mmCIF file of C-alpha atoms in Angstrom:
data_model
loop_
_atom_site.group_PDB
_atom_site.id
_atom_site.type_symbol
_atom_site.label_atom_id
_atom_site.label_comp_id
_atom_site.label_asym_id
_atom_site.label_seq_id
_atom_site.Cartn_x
_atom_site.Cartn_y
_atom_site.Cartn_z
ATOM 1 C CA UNK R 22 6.911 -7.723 12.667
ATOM 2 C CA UNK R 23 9.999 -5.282 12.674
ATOM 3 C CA UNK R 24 11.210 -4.228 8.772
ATOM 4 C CA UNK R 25 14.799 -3.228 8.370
ATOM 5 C CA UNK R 26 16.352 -0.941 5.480
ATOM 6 C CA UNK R 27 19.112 0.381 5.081
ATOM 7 C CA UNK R 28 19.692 4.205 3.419
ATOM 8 C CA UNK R 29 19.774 4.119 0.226
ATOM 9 C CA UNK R 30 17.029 6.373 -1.266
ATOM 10 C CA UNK R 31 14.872 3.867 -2.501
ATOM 11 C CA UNK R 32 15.033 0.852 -0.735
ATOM 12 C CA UNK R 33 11.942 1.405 1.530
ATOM 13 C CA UNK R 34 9.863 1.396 -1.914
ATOM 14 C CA UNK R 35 12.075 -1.261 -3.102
ATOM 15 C CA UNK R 36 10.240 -3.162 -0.017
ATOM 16 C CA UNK R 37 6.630 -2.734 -0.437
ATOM 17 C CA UNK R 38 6.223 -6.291 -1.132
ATOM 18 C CA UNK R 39 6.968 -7.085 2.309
ATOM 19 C CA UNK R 40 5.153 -4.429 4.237
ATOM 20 C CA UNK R 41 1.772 -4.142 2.074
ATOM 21 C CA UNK R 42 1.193 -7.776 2.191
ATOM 22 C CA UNK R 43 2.117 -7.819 6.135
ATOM 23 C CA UNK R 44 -0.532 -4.609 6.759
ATOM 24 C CA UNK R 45 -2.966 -6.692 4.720
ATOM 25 C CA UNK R 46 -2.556 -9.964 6.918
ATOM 26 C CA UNK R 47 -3.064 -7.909 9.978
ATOM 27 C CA UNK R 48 0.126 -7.588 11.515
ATOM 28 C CA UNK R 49 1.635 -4.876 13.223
ATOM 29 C CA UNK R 50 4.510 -3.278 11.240
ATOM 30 C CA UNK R 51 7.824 -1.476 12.359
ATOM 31 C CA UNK R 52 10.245 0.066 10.288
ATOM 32 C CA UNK R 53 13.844 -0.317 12.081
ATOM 33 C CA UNK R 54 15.432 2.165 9.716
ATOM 34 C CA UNK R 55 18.036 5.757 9.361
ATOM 35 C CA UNK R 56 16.341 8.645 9.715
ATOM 36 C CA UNK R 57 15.915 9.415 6.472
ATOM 37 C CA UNK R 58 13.019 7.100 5.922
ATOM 38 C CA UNK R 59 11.009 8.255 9.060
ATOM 39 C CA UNK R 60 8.541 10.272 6.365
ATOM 40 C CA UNK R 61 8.267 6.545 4.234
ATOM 41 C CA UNK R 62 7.321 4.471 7.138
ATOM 42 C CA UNK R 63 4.386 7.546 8.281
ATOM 43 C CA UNK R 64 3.465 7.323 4.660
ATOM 44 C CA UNK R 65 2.773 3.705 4.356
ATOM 45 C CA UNK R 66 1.088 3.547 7.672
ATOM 46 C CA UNK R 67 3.708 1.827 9.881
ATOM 47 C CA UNK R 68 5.943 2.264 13.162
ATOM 48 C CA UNK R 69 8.849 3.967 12.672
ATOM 49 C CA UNK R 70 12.229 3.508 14.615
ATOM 50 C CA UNK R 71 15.489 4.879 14.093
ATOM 51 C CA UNK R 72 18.247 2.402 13.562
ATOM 52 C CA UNK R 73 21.187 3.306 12.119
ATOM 53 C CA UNK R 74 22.866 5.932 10.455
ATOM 54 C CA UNK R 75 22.743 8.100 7.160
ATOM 55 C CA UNK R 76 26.192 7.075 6.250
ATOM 56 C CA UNK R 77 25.573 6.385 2.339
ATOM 57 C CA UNK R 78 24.675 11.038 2.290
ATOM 58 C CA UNK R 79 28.260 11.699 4.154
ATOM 59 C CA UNK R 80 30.283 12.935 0.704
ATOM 60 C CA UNK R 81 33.794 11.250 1.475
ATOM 61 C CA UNK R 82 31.925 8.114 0.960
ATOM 62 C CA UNK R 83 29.907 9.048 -2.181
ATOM 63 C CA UNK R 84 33.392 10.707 -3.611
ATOM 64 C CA UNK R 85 35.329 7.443 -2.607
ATOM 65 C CA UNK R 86 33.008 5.003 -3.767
ATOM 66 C CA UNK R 87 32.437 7.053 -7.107
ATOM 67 C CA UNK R 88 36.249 6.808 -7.271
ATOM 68 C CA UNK R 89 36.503 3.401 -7.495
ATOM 69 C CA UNK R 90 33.666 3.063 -10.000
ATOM 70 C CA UNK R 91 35.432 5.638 -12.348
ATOM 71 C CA UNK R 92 38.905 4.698 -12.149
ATOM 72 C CA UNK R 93 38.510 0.763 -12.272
ATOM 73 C CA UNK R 94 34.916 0.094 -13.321
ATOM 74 C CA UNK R 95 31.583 -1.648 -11.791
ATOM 75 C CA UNK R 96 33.385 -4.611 -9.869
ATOM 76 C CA UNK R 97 35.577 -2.171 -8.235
ATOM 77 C CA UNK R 98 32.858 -0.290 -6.809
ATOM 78 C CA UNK R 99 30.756 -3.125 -5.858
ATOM 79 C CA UNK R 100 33.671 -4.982 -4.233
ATOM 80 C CA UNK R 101 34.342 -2.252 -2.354
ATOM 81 C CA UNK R 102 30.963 -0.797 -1.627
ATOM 82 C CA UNK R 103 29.289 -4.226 -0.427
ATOM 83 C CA UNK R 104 32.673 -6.280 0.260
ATOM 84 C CA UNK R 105 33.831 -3.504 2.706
ATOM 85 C CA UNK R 106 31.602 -0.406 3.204
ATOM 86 C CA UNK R 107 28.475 -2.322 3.868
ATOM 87 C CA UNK R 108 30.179 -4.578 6.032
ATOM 88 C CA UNK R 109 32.174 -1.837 8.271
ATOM 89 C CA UNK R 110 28.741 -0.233 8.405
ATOM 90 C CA UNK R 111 27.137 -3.557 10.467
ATOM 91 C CA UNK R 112 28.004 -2.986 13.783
ATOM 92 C CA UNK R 113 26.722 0.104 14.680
ATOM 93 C CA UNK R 114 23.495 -0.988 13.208
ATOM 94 C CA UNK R 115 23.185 -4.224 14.945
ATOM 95 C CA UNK R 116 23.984 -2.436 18.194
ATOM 96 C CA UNK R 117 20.915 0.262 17.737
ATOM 97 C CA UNK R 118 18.929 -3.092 16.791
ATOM 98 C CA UNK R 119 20.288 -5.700 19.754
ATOM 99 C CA UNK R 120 18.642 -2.883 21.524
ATOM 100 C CA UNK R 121 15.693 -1.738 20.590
ATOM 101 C CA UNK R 122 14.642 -5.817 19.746
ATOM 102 C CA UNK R 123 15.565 -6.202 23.692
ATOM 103 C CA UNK R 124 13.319 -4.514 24.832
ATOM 104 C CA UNK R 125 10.166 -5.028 21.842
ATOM 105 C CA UNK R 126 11.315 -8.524 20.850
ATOM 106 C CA UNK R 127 9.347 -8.998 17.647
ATOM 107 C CA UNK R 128 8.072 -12.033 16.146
ATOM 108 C CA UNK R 129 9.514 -11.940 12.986
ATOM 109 C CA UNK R 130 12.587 -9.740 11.238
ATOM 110 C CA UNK R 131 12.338 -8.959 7.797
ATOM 111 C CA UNK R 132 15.792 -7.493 6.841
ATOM 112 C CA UNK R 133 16.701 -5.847 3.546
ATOM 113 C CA UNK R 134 19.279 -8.674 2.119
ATOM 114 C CA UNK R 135 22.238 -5.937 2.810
ATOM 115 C CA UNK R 136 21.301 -5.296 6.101
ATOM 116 C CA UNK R 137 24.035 -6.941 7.278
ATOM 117 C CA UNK R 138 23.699 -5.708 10.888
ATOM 118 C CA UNK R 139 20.102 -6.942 11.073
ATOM 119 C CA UNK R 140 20.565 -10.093 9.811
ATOM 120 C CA UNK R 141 23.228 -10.241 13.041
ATOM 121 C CA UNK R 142 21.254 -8.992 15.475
ATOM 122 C CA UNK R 143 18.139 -11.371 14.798
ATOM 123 C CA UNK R 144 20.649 -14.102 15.198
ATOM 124 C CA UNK R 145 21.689 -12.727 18.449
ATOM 125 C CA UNK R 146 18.341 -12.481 19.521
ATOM 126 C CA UNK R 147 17.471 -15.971 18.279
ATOM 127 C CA UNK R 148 14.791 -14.105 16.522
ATOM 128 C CA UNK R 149 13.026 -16.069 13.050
ATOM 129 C CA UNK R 150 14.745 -13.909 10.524
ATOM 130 C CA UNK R 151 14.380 -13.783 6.536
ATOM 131 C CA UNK R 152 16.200 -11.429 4.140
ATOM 132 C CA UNK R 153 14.471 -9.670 2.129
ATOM 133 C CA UNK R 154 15.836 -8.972 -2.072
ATOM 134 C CA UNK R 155 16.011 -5.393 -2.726
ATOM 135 C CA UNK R 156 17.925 -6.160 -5.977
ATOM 136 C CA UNK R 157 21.349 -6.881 -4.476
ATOM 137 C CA UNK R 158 20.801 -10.409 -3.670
ATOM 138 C CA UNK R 159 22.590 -11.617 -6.573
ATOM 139 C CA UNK R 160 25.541 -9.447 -6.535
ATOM 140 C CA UNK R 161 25.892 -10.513 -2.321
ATOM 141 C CA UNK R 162 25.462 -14.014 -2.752
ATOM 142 C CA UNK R 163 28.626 -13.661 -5.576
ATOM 143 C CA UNK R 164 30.805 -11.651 -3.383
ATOM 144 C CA UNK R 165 29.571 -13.628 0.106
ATOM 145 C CA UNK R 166 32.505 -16.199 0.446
ATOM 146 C CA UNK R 167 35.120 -14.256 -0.693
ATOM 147 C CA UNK R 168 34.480 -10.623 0.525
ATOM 148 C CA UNK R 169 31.684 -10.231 2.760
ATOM 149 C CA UNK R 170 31.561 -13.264 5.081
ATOM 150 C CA UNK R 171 35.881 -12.263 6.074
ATOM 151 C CA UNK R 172 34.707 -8.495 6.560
ATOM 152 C CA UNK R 173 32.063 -9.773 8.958
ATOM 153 C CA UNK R 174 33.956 -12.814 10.716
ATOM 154 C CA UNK R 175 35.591 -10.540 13.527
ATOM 155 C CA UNK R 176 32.399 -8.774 14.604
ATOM 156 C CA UNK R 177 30.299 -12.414 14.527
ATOM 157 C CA UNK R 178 32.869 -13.536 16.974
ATOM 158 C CA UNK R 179 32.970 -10.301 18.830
ATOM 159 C CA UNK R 180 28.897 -11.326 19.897
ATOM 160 C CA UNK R 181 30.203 -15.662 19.971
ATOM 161 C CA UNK R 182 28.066 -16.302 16.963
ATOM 162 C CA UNK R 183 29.357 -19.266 14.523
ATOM 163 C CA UNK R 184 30.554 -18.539 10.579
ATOM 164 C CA UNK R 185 28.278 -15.227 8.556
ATOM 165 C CA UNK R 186 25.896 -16.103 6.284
ATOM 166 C CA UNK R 187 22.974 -14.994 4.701
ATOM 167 C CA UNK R 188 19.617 -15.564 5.703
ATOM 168 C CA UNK R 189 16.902 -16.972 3.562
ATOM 169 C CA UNK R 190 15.540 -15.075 0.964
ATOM 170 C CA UNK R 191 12.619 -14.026 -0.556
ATOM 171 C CA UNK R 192 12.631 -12.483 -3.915
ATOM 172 C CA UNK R 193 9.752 -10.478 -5.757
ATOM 173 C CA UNK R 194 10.126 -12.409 -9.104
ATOM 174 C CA UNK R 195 10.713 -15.758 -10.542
ATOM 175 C CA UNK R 196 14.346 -16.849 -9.127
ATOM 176 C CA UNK R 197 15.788 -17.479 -12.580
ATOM 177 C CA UNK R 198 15.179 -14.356 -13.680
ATOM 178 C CA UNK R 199 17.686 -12.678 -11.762
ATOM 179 C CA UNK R 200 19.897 -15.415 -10.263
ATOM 180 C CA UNK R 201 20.590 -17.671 -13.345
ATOM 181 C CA UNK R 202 24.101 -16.161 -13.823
ATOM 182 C CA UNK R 203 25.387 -16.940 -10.553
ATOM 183 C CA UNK R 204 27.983 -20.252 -9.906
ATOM 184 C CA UNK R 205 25.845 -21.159 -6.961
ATOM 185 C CA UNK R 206 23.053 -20.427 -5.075
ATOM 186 C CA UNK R 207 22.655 -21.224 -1.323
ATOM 187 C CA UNK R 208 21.727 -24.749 -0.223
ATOM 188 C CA UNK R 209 18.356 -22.992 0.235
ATOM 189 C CA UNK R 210 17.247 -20.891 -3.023
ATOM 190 C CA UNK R 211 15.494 -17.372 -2.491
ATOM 191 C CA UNK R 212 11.747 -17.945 -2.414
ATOM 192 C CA UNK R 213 9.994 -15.698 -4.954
ATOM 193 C CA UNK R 214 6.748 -14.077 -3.697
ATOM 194 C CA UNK R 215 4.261 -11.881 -5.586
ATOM 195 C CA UNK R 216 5.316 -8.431 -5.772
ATOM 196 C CA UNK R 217 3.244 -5.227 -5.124
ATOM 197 C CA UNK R 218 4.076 -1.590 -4.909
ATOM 198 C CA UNK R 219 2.549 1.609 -2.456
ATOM 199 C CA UNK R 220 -0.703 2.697 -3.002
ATOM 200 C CA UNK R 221 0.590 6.313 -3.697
ATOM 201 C CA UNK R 222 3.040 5.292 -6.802
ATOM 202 C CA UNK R 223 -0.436 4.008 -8.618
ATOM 203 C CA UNK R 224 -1.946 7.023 -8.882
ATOM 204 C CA UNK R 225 -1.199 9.331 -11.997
ATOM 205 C CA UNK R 226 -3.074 12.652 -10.719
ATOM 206 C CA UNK R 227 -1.188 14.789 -13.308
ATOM 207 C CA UNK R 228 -0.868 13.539 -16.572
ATOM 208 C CA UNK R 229 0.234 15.682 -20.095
ATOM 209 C CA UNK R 230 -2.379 14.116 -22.801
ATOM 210 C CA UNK R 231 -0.326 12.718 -25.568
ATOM 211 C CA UNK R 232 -0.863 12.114 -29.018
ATOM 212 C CA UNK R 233 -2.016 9.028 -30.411
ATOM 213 C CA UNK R 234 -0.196 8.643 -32.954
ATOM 214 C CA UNK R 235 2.815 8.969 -31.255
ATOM 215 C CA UNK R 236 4.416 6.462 -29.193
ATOM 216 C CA UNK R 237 5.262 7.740 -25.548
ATOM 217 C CA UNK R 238 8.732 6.952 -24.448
ATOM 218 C CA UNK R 239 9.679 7.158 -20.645
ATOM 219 C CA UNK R 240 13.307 8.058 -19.357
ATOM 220 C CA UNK R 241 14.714 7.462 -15.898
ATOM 221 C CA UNK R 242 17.936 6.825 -14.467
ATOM 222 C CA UNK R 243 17.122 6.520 -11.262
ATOM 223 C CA UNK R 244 18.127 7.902 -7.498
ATOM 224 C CA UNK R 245 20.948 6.294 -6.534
ATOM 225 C CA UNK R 246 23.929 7.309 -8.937
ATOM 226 C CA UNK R 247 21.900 10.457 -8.838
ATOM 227 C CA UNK R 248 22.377 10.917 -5.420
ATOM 228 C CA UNK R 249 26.011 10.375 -5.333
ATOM 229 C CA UNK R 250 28.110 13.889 -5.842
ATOM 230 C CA UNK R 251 30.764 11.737 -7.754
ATOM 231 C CA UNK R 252 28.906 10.126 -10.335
ATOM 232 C CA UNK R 253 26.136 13.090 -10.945
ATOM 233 C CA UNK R 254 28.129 14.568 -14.029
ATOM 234 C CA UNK R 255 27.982 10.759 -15.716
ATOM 235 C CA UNK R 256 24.674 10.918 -15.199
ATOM 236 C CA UNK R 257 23.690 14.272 -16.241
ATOM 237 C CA UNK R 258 25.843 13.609 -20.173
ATOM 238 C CA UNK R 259 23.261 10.035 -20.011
ATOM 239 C CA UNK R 260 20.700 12.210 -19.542
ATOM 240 C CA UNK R 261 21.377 14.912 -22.139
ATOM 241 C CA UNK R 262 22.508 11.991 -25.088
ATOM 242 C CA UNK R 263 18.836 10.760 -24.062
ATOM 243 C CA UNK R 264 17.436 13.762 -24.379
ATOM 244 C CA UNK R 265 19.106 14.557 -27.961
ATOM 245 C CA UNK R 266 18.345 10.563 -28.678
ATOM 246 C CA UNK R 267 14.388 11.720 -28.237
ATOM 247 C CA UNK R 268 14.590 14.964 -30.570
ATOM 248 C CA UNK R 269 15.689 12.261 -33.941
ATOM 249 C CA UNK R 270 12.886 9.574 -32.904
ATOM 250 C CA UNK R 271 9.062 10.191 -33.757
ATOM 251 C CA UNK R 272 7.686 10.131 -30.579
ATOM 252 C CA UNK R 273 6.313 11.632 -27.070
ATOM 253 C CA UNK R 274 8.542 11.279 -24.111
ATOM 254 C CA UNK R 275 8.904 12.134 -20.368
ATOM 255 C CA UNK R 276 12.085 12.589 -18.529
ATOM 256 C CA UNK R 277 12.091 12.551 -14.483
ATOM 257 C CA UNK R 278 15.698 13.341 -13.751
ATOM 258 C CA UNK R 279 15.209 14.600 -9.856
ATOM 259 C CA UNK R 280 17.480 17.623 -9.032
ATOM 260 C CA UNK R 281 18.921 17.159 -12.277
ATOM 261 C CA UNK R 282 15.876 18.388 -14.355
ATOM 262 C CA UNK R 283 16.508 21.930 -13.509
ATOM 263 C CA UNK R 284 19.519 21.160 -15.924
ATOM 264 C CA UNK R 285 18.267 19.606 -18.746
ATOM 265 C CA UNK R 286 16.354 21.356 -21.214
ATOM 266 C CA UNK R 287 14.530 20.328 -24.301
ATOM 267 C CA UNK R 288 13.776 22.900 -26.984
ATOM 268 C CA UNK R 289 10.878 20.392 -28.764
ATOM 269 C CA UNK R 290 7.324 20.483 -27.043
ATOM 270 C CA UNK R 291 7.115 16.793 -27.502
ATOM 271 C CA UNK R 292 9.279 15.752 -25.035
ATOM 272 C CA UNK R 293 8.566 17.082 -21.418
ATOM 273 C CA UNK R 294 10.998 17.459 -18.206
ATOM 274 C CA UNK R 295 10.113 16.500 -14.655
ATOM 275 C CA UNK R 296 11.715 16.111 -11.299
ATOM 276 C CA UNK R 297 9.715 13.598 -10.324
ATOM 277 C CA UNK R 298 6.533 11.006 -11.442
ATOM 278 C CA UNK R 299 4.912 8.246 -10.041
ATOM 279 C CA UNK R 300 6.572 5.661 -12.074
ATOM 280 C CA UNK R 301 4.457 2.710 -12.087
ATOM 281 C CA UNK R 302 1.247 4.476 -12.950
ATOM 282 C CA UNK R 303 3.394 6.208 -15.720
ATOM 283 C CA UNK R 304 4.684 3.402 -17.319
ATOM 284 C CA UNK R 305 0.948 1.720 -17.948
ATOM 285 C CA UNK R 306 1.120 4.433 -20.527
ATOM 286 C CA UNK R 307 4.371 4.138 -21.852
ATOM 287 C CA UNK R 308 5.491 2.434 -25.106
ATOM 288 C CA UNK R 309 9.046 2.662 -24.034
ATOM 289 C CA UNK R 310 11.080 2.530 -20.804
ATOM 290 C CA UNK R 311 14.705 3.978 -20.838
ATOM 291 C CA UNK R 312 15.982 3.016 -17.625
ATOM 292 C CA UNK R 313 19.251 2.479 -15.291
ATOM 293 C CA UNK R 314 18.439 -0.996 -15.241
ATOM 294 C CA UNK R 315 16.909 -0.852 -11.432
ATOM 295 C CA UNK R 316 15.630 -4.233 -9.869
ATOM 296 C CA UNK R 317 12.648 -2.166 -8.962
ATOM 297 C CA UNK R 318 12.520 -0.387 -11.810
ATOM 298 C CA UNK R 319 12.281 -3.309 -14.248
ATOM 299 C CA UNK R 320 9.604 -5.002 -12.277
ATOM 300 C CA UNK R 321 7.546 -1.984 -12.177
ATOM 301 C CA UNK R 322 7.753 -2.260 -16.424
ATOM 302 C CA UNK R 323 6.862 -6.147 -16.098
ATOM 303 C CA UNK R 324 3.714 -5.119 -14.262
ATOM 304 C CA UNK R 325 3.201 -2.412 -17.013
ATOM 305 C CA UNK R 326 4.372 -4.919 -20.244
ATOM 306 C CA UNK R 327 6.189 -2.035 -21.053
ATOM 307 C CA UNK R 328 9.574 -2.663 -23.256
ATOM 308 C CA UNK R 329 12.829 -1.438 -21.866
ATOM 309 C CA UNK R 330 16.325 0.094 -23.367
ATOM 310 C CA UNK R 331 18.300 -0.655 -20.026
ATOM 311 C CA UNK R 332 21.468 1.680 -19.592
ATOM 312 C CA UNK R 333 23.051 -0.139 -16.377
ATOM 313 C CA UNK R 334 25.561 1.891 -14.518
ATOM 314 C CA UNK R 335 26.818 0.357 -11.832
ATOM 315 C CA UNK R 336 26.157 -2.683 -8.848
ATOM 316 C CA UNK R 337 23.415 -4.846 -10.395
ATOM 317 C CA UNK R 338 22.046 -2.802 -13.206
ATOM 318 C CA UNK R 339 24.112 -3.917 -15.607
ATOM 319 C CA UNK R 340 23.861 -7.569 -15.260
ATOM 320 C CA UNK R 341 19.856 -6.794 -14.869
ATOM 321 C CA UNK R 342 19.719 -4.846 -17.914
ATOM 322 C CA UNK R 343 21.390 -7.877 -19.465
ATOM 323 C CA UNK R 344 18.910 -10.125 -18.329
ATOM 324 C CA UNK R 345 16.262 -8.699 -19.698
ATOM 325 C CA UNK R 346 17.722 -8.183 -22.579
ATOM 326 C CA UNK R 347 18.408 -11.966 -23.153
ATOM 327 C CA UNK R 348 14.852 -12.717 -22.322
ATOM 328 C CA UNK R 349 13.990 -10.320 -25.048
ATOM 329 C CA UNK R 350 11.878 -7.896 -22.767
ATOM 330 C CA UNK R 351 13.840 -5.148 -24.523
ATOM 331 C CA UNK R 352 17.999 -4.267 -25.326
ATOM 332 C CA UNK R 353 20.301 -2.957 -22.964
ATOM 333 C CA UNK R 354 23.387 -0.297 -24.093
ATOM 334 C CA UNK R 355 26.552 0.901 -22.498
ATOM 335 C CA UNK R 356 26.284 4.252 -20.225
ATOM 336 C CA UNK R 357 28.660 5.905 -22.525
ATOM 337 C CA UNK R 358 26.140 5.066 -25.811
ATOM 338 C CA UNK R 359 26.085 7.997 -28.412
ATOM 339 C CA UNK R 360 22.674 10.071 -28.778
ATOM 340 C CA UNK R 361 22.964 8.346 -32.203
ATOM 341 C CA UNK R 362 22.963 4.570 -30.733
ATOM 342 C CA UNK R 363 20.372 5.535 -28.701
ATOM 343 C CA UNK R 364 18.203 6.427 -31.093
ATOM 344 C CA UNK R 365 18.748 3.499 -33.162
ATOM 345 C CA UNK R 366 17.932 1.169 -30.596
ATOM 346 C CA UNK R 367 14.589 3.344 -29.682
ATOM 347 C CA UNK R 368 13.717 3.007 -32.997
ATOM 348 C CA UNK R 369 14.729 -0.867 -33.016
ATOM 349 C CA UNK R 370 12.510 -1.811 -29.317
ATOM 350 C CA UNK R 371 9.418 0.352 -30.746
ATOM 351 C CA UNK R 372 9.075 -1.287 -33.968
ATOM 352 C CA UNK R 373 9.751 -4.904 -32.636
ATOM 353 C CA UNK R 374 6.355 -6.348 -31.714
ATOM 354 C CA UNK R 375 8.131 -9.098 -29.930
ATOM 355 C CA UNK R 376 9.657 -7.175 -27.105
ATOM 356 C CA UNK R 377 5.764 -6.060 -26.092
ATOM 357 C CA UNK R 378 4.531 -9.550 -26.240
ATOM 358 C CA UNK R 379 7.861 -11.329 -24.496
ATOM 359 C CA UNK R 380 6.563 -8.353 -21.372
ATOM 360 C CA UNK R 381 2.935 -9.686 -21.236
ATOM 361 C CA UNK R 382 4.575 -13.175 -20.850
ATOM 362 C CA UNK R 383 6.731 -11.981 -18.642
ATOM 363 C CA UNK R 384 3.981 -10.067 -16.345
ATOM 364 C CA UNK R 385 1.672 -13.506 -16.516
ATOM 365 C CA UNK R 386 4.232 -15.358 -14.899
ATOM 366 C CA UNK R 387 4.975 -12.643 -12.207
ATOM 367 C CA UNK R 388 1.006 -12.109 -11.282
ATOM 368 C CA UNK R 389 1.316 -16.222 -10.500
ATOM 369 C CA UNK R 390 3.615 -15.820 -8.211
ATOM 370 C CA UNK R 391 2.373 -16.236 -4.299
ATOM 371 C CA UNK R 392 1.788 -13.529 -1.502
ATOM 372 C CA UNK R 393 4.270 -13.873 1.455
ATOM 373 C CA UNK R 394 2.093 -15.765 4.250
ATOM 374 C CA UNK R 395 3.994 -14.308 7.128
ATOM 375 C CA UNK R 396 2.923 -16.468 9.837
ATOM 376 C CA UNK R 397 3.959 -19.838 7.688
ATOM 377 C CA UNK R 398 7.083 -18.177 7.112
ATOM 378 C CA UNK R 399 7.880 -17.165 10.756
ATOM 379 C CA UNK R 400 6.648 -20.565 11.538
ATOM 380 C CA UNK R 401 9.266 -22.368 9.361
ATOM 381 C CA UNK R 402 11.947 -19.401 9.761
#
């Protein structure tokens, strides 16, 4: 079974439901992927083999793509980050894959749903293909007809194949949680499957005791407007407002901020400052999530029933955040929210009851969800 991603910092994480399950079943596992995950795949036990570029790290793109977010807002950026970038980007992957598949054909592609050169090269192949939701499913299906599908027309003809379009999906949570906002879905919906995450983000070896009577809160924004040189001052005023949101609430909190920790100082022992946690495991002890709004990052509070204050900044987070929000599994606030709003709404989400118990109804109805049965689903790919 060959796994596609493309290199964005977490999507390999953001696909554990697809390659734990698979491991599970039996099957052999290959990671078709940039360089930059080589160290994933060798951590979760699988193949690895380069595909692709690191083209998302090269700074005129961050700068450019920041650009667009900055001077004309989220739609901007994700019209021209998936309506052109991603797109442009295709070919050279599906030419590393055409090749590598030609020689190992596998049985079954699993492509990250913006893998656009994957989901080209499987259909060159006339390989059983299914995309896989890494959070951007949405967003691609709304800017398919009118952006993506014309950006990819001359290359599908360039290799005779008929009109773009996306493969079938599967999803790691119930369809309407995510896709309810859209005009239309596909004349086949994504299939939600039971999510599950890496066996090395469930295990909290270092762990600060906190008080009891204190509620913990747990900030994160995130690695991917982290990563990108344009938007890292944005984040880094988020972060500090958080920060000074924390010092006026009565409570315990955690802050993994990545390279930008080294920054951010707190002057209060009650609220501690880390590069880096294992999230998931965190969370299970958290009263509070303040997140970016992350598809993976608001399943992993589901799984925890943990309440979130979602601060989307830009492709899906914000309509995520939003979702949530209107399903009551916590309240979502502008990037550019005061330390003073932020607080308030802290203070609203931890003394609210009905956020915790709308999560534990939330995480029944993900644990019902199905495993992926690969072989049914290569059979009826």
């Amino acid at each position: 079974m060959a796994v596609t991603a493309e290199p964005i910092p977490s999507h390999v994480s953001a696909l554990d439901y697809v390659i734990g399950p698979a491991l599970d079943q039996g099957h052999d596992v290959a990671l078709y992927a940039p360089l930059m995950f080589r160290r994933e795949a060798r951590r979760r036990g699988v193949e690895f083999h380069r595909a692709g570029t690191d083209w998302t790290c090269d700074r005129t793109v961050q700068h450019t793509a920041s650009d667009h977010w900055t001077a004309a807002g989220n739609a901007s950026f994700n019209g021209y980050v998936f309506g052109r970038l991603w797109p442009d980007r295709a070919e050279a992957k599906a030419r590393d894959l055409i090749a590598a598949w030609t020689r190992t054909r596998p049985d079954l592609v699993i492509a990250e749903c913006s893998d656009l050169g994957a989901h080209l090269a499987a259909r060159v192949l006339g390989l059983p293909v299914l995309a896989a939701d890494n959070g951007l499913g949405p967003l691609l299906l709304d800017l398919w007809d009118t952006d993506i599908a014309p950006a990819l027309t001359r290359l599908y003809k360039e290799h005779d194949q008929d009109t773009p379009t996306l493969p079938e999906m599967l999803t790691p949570a119930p369809v309407d949680w995510f896709y309810e906002t859209l005009p239309h879905l596909p004349s086949r919906s994504p299939r939600a499957v039971r999510r599950t995450v890496a066996k090395d983000r469930t295990d909290l070896t270092e762990w600060r005791e906190t008080s009891a009577a204190r509620p913990l809160v747990y900030a994160s924004l995130g690695t991917l407007a982290t990563a990108m040189s344009g938007l890292r001052p944005t984040v880094e005023a988020m972060y500090r407002e958080i920060v000074a949101a924390l010092l006026a609430v009565d409570c315990e909190a955690i802050v993994s901020a990545g390279d930008l920790a080294e920054h951010l100082h707190s002057p209060d022992p009650r609220i501690t400052i880390v590069r880096h946690v294992p999230q998931p495991a965190l969370l299970h002890r958290a009263d509070l999530f303040v997140t970016h709004g992350g598809r993976a990052s608001l399943l992993d509070a589901v799984q925890a029933t943990t309440p979130v204050l979602g601060m989307g900044i830009l492709a899906d987070q914000p309509g995520n955040v939003d979702a949530f929000a209107r399903r009551g599994l916590g309240r979502a606030l502008d990037p550019a929210a005061t330390r003073d709003e932020i607080a308030g709404v802290m203070a609203v989400v931890l003394g609210d009851p009905a956020h915790a118990a709308a999560m534990t109804a939330a995480e029944a109805e993900l644990a019902r969800l199905p495993l992926p049965d690969f072989t049914a689903l290569r059979d009826s790919s």
